[in-house]
Coordinates of N, CA and C in Angstrom, one line a residue:
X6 N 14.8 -5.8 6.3 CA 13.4 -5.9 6.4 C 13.1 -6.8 7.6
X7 N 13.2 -6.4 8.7 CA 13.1 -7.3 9.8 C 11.5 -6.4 10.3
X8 N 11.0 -7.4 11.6 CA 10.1 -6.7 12.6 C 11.0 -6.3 14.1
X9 N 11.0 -5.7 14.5 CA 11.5 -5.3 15.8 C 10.3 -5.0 16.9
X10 N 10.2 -6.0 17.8 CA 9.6 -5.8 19.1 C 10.5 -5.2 19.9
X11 N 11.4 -5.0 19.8 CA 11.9 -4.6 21.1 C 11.5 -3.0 21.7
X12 N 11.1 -2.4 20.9 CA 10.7 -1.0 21.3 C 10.0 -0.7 22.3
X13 N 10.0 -0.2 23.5 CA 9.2 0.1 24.5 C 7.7 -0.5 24.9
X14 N 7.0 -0.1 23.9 CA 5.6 0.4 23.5 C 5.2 -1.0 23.1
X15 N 5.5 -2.0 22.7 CA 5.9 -3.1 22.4 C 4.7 -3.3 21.2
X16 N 5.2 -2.4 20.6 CA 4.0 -2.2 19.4 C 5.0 -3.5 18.3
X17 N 4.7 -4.2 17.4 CA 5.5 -4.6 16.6 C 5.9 -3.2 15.6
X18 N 6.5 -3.4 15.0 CA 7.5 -2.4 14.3 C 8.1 -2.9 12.6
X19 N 7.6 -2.3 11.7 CA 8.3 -2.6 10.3 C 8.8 -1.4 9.8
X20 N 9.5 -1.3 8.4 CA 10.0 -0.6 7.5 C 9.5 -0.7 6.5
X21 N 8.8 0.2 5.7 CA 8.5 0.3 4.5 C 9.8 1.0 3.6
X22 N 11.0 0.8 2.7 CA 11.6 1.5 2.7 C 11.6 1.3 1.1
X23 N 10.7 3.1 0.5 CA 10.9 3.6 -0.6 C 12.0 3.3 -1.5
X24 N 13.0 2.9 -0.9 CA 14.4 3.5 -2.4 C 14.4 1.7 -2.7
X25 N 13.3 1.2 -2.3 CA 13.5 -0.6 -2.4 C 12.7 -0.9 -3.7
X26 N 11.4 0.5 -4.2 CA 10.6 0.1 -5.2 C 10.5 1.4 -6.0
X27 N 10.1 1.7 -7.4 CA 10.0 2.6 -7.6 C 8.1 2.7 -8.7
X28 N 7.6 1.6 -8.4 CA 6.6 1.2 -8.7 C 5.6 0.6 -8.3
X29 N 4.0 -0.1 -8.7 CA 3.4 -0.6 -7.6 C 4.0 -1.9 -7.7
X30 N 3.8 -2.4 -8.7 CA 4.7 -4.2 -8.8 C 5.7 -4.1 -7.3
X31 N 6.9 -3.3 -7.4 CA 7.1 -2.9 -6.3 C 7.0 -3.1 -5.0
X32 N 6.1 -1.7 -4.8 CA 5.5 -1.9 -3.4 C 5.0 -3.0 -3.1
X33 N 3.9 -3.6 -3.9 CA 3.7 -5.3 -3.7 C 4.8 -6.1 -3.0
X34 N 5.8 -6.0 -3.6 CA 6.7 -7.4 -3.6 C 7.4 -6.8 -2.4
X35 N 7.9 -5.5 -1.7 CA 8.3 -4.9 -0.5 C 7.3 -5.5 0.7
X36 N 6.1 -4.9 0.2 CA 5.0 -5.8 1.6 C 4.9 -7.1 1.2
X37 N 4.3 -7.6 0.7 CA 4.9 -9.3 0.7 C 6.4 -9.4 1.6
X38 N 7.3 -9.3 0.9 CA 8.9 -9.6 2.3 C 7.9 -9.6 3.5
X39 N 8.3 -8.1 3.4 CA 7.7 -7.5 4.9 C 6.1 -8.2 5.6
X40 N 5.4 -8.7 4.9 CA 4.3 -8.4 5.9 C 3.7 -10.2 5.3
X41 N 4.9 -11.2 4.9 CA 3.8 -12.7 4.2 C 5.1 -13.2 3.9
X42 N 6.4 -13.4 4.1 CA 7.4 -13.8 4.0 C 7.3 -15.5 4.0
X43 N 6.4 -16.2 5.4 CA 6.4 -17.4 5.2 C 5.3 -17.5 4.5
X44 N 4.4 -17.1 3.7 CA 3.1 -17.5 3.2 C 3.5 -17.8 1.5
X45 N 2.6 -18.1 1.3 CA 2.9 -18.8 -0.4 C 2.1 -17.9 -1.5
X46 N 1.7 -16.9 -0.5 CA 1.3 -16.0 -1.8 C 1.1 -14.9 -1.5
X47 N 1.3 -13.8 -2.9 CA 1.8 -12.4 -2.2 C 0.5 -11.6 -3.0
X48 N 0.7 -10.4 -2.2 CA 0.0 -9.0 -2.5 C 0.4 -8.4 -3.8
X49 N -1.4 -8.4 -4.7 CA -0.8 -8.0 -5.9 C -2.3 -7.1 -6.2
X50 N -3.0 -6.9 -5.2 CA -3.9 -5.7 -5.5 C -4.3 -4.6 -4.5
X51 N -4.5 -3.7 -4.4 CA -5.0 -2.5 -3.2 C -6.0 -3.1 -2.2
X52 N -6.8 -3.9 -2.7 CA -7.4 -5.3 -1.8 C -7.1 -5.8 -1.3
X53 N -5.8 -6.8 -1.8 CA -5.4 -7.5 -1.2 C -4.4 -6.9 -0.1
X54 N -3.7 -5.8 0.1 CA -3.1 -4.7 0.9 C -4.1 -5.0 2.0
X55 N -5.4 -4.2 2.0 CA -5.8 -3.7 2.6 C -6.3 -5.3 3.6
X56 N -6.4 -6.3 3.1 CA -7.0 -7.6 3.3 C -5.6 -8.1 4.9
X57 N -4.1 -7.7 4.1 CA -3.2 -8.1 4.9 C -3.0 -7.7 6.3
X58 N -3.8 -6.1 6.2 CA -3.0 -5.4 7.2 C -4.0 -5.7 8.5
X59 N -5.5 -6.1 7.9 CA -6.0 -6.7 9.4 C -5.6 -7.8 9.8
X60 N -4.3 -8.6 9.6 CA -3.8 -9.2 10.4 C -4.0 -10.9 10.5
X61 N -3.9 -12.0 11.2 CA -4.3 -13.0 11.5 C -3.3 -13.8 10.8
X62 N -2.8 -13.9 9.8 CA -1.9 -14.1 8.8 C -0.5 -13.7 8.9
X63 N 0.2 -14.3 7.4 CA 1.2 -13.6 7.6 C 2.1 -13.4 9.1
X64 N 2.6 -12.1 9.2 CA 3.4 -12.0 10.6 C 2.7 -11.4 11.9
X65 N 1.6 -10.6 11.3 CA 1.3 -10.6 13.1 C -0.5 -11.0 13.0
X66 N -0.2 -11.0 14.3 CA -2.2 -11.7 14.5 C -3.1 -10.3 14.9
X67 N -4.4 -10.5 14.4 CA -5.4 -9.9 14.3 C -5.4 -9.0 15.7
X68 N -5.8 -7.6 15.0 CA -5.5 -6.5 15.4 C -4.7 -6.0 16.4
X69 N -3.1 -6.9 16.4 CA -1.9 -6.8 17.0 C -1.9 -4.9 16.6
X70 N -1.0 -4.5 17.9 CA -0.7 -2.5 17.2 C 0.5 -2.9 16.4
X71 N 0.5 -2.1 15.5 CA 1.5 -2.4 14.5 C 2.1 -0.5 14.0
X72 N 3.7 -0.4 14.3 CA 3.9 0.6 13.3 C 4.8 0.3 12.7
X73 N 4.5 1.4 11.4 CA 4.9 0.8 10.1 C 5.5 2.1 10.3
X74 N 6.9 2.2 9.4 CA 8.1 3.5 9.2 C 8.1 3.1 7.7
X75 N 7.8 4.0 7.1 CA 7.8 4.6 5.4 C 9.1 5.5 5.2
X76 N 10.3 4.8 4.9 CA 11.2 5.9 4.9 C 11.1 5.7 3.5
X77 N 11.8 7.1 2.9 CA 12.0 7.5 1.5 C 10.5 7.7 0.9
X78 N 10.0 8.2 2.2 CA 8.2 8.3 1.4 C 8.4 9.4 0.6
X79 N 8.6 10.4 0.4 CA 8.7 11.4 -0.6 C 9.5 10.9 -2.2
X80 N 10.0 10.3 -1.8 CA 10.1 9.0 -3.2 C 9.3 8.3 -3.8
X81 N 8.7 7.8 -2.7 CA 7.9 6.6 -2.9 C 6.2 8.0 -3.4
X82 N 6.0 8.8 -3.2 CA 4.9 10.1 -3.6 C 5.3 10.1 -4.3
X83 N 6.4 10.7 -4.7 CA 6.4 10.8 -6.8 C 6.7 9.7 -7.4
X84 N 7.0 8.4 -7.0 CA 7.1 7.3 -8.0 C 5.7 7.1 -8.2
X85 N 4.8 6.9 -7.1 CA 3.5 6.6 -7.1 C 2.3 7.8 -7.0
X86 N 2.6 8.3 -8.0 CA 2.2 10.0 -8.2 C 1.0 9.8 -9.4
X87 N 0.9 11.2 -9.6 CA 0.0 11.6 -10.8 C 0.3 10.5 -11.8
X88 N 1.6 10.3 -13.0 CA 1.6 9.7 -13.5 C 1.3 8.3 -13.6
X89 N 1.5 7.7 -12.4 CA 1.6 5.9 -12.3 C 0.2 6.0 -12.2
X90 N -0.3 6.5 -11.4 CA -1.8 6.9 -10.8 C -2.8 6.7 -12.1
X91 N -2.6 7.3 -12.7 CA -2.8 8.0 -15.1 C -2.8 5.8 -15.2
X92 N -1.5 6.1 -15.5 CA -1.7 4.8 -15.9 C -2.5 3.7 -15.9
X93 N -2.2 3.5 -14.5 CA -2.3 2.4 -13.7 C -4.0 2.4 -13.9
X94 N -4.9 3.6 -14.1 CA -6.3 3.9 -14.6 C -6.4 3.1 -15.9
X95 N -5.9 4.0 -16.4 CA -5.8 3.7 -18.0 C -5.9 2.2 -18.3
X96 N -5.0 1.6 -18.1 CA -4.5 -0.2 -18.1 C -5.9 -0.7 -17.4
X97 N -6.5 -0.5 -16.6 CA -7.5 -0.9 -16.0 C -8.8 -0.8 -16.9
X98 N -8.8 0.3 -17.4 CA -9.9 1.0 -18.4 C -9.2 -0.1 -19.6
X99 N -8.3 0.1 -20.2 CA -8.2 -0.9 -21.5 C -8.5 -2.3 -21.4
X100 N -8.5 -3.0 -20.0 CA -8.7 -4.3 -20.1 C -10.0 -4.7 -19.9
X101 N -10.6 -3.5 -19.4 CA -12.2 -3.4 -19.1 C -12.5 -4.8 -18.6
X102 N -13.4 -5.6 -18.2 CA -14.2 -6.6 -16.8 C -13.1 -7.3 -16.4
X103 N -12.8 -7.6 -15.5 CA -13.5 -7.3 -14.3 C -13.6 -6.2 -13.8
X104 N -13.0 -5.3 -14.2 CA -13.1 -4.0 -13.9 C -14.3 -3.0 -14.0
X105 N -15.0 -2.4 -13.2 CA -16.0 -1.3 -13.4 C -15.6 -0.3 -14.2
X106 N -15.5 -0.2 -15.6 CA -14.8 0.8 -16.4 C -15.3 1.9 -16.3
X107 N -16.5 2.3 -15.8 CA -17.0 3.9 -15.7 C -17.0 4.3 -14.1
X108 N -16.4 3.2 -13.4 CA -15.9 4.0 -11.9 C -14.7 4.3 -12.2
X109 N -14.0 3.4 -12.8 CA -12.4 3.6 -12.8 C -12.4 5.3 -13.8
X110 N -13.0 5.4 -14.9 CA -12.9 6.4 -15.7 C -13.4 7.7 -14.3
X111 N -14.3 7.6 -13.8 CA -14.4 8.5 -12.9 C -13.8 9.0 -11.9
X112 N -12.3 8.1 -11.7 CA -11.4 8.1 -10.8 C -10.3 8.9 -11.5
X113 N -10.4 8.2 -12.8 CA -9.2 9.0 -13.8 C -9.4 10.6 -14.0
X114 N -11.0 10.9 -14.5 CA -11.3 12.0 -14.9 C -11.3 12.8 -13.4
X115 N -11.4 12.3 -12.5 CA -10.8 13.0 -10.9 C -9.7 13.5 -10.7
X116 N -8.6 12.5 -10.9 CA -7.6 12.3 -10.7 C -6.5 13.6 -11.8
X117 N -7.1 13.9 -13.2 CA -7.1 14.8 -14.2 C -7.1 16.2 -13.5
X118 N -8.3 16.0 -13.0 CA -9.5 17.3 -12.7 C -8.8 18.1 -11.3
X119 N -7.3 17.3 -10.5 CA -7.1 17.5 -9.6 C -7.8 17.5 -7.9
X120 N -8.7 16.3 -8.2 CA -9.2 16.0 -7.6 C -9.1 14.9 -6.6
X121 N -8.6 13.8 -7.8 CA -8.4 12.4 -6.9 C -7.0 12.2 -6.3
X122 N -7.5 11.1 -6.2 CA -6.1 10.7 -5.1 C -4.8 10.1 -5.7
X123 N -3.9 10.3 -5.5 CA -2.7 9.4 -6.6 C -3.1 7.7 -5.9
X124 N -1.7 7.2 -6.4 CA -1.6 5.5 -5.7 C -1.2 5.7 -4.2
X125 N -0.4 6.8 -4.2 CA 0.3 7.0 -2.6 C -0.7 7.1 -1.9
X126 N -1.6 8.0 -2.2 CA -2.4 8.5 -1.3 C -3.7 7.6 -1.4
X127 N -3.3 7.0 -1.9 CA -4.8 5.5 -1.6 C -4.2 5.2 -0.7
X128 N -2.5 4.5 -1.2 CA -1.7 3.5 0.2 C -2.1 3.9 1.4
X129 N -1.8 5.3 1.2 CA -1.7 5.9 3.3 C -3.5 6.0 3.5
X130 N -4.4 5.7 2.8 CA -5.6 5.8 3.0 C -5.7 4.3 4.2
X131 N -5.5 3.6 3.1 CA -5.4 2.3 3.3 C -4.8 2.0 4.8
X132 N -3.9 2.4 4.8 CA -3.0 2.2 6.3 C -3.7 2.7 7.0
X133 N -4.2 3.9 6.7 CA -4.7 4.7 8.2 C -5.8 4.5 8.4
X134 N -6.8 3.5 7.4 CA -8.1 2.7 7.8 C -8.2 2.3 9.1
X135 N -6.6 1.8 9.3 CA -6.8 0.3 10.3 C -6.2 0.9 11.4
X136 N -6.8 0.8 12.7 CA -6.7 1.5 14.0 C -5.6 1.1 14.7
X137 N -5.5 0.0 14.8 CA -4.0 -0.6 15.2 C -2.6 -0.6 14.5
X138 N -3.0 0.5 13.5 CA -1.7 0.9 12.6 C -1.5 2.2 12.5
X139 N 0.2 2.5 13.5 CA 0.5 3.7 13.2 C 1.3 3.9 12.1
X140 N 1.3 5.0 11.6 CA 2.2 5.3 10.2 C 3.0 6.7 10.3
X141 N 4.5 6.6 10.2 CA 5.2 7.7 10.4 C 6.0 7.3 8.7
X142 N 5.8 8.9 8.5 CA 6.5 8.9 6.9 C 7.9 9.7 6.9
X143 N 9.2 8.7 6.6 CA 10.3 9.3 6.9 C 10.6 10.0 5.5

């Protein structure tokens, strides 16, 4: 889990690499290594993701170009698929506040309905928000 500048383009450069998580706990503790290594506290919600990747912190500074390499993403889609997706709703809806329990339920009954988005496809949402981040999914 290193960064590599040396590439051309002199974009910095990470690895996301799927076969390291097979859940979000997971994914969390992968970007943490990867993206907060010297910081004292890690990524433990789709917020706080999304909070990391603009930068300043952690390893690179504000709106540095950054590509990120997702290998074993087709792993990482079905671990973080329909089912986790179900859950991960559900657990949210049972603990109710702080949670908005009739947005979350409207995400689930989406998500049912073949409509919403899994966890994956929040992630790559999330990534591809931020303009200085390219994303290749190996």
């Amino acid at each position: 889990m290193e960064w590599n500048t040396s590439n051309k383009n002199k974009k910095k450069m990470t690895v996301i690499n799927g076969s390291h998580f097979s859940n979000l706990e997971g994914f969390y503790e992968e970007i943490s290594q990867l993206f907060m290594k010297d910081e004292d506290w890690k990524v433990g919600t789709l917020d706080g993701f999304d909070d990391i990747l603009y930068g300043g912190f952690g390893v690179f500074e504000d709106n540095e170009e950054i590509e990120i390499i997702w290998k074993d993403s087709q792993k990482s889609k079905e671990d973080l698929g329909f089912n986790l997706t179900k859950e991960f709703y559900e657990n949210k809806i049972r603990q109710g506040k702080p949670f908005n329990v009739e947005l979350i339920q409207q995400k689930l009954d989406e998500l049912i309905d073949g409509n919403g988005q899994t966890l994956f496809e929040i992630l790559i949402e999330i990534i591809e928000s931020h303009k200085n981040i390219t994303l290749t999914l190996e």
